[in-house]
CSV table of C-alpha atoms in Angstrom, one decimal:
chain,number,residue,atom,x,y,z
A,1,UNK,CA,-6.6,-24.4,48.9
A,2,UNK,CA,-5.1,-27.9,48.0
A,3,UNK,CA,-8.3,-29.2,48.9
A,4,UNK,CA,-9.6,-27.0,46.5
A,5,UNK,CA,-7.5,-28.1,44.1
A,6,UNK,CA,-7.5,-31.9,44.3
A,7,UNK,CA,-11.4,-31.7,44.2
A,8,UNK,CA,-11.0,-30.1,41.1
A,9,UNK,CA,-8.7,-32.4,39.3
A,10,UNK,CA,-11.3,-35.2,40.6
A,11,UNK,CA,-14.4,-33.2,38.8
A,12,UNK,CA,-12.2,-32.6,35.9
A,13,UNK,CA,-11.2,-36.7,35.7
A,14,UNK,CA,-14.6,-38.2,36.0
A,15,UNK,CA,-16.4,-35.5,33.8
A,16,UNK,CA,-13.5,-36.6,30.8
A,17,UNK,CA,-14.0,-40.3,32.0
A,18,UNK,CA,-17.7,-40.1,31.2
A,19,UNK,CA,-17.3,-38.4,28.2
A,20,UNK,CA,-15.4,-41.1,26.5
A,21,UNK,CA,-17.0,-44.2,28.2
A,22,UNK,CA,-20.2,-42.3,26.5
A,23,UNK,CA,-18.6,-41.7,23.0
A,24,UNK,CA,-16.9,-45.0,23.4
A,25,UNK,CA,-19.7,-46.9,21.1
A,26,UNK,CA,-19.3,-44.2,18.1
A,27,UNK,CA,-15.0,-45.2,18.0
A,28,UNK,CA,-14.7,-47.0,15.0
A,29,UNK,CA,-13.1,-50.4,15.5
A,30,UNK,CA,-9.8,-52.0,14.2
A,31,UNK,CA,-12.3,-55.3,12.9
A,32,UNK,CA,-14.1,-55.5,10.1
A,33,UNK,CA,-17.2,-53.2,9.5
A,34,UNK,CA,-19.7,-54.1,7.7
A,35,UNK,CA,-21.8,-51.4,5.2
A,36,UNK,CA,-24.8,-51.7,6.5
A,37,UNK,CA,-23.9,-51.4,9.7
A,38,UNK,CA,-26.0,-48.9,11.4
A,39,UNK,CA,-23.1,-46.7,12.7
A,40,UNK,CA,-21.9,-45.8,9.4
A,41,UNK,CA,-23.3,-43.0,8.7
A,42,UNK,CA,-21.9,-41.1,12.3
A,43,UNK,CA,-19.7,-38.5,12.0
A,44,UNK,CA,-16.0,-39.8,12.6
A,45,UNK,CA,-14.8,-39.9,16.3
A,46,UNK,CA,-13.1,-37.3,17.8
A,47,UNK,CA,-10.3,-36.8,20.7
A,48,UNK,CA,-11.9,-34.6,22.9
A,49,UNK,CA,-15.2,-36.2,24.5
A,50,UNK,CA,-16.5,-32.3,24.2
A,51,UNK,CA,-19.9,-33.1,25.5
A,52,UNK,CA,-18.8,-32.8,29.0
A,53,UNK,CA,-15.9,-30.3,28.8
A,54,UNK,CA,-16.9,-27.1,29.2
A,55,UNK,CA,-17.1,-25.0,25.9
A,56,UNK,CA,-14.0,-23.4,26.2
A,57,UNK,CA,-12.5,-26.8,27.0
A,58,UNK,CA,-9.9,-26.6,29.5
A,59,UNK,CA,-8.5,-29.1,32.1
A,60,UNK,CA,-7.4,-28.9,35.3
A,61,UNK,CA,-3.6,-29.4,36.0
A,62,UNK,CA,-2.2,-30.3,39.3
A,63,UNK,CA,-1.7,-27.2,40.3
A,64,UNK,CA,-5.2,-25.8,39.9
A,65,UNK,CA,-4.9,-23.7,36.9
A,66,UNK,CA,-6.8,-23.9,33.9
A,67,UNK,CA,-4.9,-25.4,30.8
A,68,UNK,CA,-6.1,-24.4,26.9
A,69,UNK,CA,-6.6,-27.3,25.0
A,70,UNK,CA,-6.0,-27.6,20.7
A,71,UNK,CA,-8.8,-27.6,18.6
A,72,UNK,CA,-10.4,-30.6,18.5
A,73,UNK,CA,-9.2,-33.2,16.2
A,74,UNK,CA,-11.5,-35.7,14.1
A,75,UNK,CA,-10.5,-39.0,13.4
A,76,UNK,CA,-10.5,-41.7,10.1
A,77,UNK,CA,-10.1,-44.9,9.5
A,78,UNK,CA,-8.2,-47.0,12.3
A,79,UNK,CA,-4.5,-47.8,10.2
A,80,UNK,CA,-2.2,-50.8,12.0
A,81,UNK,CA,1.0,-50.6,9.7
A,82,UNK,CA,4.6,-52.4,10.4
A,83,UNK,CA,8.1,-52.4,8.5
A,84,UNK,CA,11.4,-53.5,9.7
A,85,UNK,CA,14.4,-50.8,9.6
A,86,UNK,CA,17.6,-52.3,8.3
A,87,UNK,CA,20.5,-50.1,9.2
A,88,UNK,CA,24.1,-49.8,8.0
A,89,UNK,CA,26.7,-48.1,10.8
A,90,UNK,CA,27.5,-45.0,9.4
A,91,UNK,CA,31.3,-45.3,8.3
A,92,UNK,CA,32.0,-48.8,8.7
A,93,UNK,CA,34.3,-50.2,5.9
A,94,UNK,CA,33.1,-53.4,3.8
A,95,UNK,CA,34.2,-56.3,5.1
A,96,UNK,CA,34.9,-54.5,8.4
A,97,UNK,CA,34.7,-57.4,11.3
A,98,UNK,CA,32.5,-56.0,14.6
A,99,UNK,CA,35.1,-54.6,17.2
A,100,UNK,CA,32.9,-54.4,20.3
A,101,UNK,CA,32.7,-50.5,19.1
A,102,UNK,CA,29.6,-48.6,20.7
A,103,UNK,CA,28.0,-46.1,17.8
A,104,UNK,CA,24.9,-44.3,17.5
A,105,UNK,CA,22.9,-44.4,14.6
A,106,UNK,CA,20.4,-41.7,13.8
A,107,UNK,CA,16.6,-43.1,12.7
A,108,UNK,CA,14.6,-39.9,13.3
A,109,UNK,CA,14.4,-39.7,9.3
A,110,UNK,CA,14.0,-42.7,8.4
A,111,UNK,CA,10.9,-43.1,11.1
A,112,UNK,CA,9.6,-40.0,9.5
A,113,UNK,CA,10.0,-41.3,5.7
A,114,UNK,CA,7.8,-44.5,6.4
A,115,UNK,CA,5.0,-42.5,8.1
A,116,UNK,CA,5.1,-39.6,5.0
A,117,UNK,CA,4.6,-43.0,3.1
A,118,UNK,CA,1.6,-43.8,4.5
A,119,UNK,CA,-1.9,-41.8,5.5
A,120,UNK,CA,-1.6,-41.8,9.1
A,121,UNK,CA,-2.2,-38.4,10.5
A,122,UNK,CA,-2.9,-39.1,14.5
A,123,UNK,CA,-1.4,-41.7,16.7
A,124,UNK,CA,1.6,-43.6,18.0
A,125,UNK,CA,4.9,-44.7,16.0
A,126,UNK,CA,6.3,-47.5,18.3
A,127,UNK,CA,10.2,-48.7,17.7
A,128,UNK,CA,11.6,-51.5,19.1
A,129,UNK,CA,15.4,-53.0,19.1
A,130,UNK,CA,15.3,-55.9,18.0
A,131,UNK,CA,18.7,-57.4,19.1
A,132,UNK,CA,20.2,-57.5,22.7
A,133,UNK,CA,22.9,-55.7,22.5
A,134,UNK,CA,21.2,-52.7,20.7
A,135,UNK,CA,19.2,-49.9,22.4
A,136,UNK,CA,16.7,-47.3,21.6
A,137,UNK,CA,16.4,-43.7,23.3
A,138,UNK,CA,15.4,-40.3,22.4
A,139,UNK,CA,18.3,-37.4,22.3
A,140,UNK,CA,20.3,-35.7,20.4
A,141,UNK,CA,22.2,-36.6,17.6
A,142,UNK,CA,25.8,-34.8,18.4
A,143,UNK,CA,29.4,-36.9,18.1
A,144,UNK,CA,30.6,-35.7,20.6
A,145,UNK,CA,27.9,-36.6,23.0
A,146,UNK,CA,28.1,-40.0,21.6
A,147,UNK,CA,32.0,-40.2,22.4
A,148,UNK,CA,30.7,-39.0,25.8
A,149,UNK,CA,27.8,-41.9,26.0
A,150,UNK,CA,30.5,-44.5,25.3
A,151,UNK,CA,32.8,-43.0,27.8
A,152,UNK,CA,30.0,-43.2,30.3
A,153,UNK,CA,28.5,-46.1,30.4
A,154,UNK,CA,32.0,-48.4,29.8
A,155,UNK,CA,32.7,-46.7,33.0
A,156,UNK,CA,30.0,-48.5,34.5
A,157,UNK,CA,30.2,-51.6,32.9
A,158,UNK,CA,34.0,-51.8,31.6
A,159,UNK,CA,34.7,-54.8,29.1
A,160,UNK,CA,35.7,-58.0,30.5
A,161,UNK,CA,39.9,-58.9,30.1
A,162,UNK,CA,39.0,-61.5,27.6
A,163,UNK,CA,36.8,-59.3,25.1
A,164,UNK,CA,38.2,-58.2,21.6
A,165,UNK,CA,37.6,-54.3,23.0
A,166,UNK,CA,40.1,-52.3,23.0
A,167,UNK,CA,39.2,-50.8,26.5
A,168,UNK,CA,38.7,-53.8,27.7
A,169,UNK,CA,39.8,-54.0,31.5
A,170,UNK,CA,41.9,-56.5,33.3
A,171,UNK,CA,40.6,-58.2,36.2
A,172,UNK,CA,37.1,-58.1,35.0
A,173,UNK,CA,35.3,-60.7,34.2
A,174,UNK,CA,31.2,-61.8,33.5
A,175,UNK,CA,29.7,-65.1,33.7
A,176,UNK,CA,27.8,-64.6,30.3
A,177,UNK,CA,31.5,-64.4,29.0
A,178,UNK,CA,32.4,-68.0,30.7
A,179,UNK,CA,31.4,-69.5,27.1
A,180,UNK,CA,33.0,-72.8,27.3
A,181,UNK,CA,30.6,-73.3,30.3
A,182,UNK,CA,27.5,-72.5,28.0
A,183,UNK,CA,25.0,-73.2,27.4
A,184,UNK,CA,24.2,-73.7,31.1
A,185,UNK,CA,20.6,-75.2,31.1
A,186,UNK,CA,18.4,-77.4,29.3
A,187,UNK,CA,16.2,-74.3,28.5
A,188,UNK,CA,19.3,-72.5,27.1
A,189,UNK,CA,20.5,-75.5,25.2
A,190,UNK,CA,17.2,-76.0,23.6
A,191,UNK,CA,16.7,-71.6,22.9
A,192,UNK,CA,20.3,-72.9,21.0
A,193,UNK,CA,18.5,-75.6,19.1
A,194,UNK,CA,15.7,-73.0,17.8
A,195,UNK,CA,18.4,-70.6,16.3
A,196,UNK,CA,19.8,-73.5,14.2
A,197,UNK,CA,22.3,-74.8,16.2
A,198,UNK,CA,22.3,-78.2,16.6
A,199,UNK,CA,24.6,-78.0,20.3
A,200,UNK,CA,24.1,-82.1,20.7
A,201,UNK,CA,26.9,-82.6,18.1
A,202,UNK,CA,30.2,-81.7,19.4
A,203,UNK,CA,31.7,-80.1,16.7
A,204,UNK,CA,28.7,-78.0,16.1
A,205,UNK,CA,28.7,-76.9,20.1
A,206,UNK,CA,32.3,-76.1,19.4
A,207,UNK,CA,31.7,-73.9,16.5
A,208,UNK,CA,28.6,-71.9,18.5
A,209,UNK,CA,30.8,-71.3,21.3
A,210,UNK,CA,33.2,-70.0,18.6
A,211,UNK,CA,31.0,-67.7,17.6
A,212,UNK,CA,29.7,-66.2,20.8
A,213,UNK,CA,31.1,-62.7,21.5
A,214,UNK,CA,32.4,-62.0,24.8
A,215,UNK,CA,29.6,-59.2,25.5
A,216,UNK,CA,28.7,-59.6,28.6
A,217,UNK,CA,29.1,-55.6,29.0
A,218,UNK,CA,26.9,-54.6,25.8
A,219,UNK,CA,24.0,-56.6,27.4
A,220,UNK,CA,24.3,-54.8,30.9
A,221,UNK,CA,24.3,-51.6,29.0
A,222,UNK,CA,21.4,-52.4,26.6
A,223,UNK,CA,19.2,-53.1,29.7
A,224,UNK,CA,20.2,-49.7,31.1
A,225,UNK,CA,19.2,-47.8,28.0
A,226,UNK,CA,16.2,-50.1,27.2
A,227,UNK,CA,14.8,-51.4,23.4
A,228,UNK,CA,11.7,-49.4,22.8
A,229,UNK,CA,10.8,-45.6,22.5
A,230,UNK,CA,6.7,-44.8,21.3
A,231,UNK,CA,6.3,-41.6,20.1
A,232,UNK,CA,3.5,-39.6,19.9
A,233,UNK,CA,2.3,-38.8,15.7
A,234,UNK,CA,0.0,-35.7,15.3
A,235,UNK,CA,-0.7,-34.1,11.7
A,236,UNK,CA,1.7,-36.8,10.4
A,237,UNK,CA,4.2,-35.7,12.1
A,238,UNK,CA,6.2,-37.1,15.0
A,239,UNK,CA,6.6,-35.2,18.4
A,240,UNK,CA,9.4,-35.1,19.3
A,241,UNK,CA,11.5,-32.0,20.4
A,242,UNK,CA,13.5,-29.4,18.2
A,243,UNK,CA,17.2,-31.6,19.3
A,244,UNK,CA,15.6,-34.4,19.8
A,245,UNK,CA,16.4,-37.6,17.9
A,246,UNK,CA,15.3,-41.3,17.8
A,247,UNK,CA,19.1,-43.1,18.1
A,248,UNK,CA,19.7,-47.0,17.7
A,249,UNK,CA,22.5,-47.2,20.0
A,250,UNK,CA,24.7,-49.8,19.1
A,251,UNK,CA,26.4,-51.7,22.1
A,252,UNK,CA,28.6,-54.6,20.2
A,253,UNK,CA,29.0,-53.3,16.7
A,254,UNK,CA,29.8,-52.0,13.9
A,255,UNK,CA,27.1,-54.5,12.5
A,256,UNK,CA,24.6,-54.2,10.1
A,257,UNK,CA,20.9,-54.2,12.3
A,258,UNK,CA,17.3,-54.0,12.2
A,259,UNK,CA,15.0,-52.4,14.1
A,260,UNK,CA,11.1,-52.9,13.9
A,261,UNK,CA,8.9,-49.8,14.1
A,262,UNK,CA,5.1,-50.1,14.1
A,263,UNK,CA,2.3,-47.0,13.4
A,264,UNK,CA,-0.6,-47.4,15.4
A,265,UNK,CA,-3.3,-44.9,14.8
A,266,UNK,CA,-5.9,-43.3,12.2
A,267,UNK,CA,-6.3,-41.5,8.7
């Protein structure tokens, strides 16, 4: 029977596989296309590659059972679109001064504003931190469960004696935090250089390492959680699930941060 089985996902996977590499010529392109090109007048693509899926078009899942498929959808004009997200914690005071605090910021609507603002109906919505000590995953939106996130995660990486947190534990200690020992390379020195700090005059060295949080523990955590989600878009809309949420999770804050997001699809 699992022989069975496994021959069928095979027939199902090159029979799709052929279908597309066949329809691959009519996809319209993400160049330039010229009017009188003579694929213009083709009807637009489409997602399924329907003629080599059986009429009813079903696949084959792992476990040998026949899976309905949606109606098949046709696609526009290929649409490449990107904005950066600036986002404001929720509740910090002006003027307040970053506390090493861990938040989580909700983006879900925000996401969902900027592709209502444009005619993308099928394809991918790709966000991406863009700061290391900020992270990006999909959950739910609940404070508590963000007290719990914060509780969880300092467990594994507490903050180190010498940080401004106020659960900072003693006895730890990072060598990111070791700052008057930074920068510790000629390739670090000169990444310092190309962020406008000129680290070859002393009191300018003096005033970066100044400025340098000891975060050694928002970094750790960032790389745990990781700095991009992409997200499926269909009819417009994202898909994501009924308690699902797309959360910034801020690791070093409360500061004010961006986040990119890029749509990727068609009309």
């Amino acid at each position: 029977m699992r022989n069975i089985h496994a021959l069928a996902i095979i027939v199902a996977t090159l029979a799709t596989a052929q279908g597309f590499a066949c329809r691959r010529a009519s996809l319209p392109t993400f160049g330039r296309i010229r009017r009188n090109d003579s694929t213009a007048n083709r009807r637009p693509a489409t997602c399924l590659a329907e003629s080599t899926l059986p009429t009813e078009k079903r696949l084959v899942d792992s476990s040998g059972d026949a899976q309905e498929m949606g109606p098949e959808l046709e696609l526009g004009n290929p649409i490449c679109i990107y904005k950066t997200l600036t986002i404001h914690p929720s509740g910090m005071a002006e003027g307040e001064q970053p506390r090493q605090a861990v938040s989580v910021e909700d983006l879900t609507n925000s996401i969902r504003e900027f592709i209502q603002s444009t005619t993308m109906k099928s394809g991918f919505v790709n966000v991406i931190s863009r700061h290391t000590t900020t992270a990006i995953t999909i959950n739910e939106r609940e404070s508590r469960l963000a007290r719990d996130v914060e509780d969880f995660f300092l467990k594994i990486c507490p903050p180190d004696e010498r940080s401004s947190s106020p659960k900072s534990v003693k006895g730890t200690r990072y060598h990111h935090n070791d700052i008057d020992r930074r920068p510790d390379s000629p390739e670090e020195a000169q990444r310092c250089r190309e962020n406008g700090w000129d680290i070859d005059d002393p009191e300018r060295l003096e005033a970066w390492r100044a400025q340098e949080p000891i975060n050694a523990h928002s970094h750790l955590i960032g790389m745990m959680l990781g700095s991009s989600e992409s997200i499926p878009v269909v009819e417009g809309e994202m898909v994501i699930g009924q308690w699902q949420s797309v959360l910034m999770v801020d690791l070093d804050g409360p500061r004010v941060r961006t986040v990119g997001v890029q749509l990727m699809g068609y009309q």
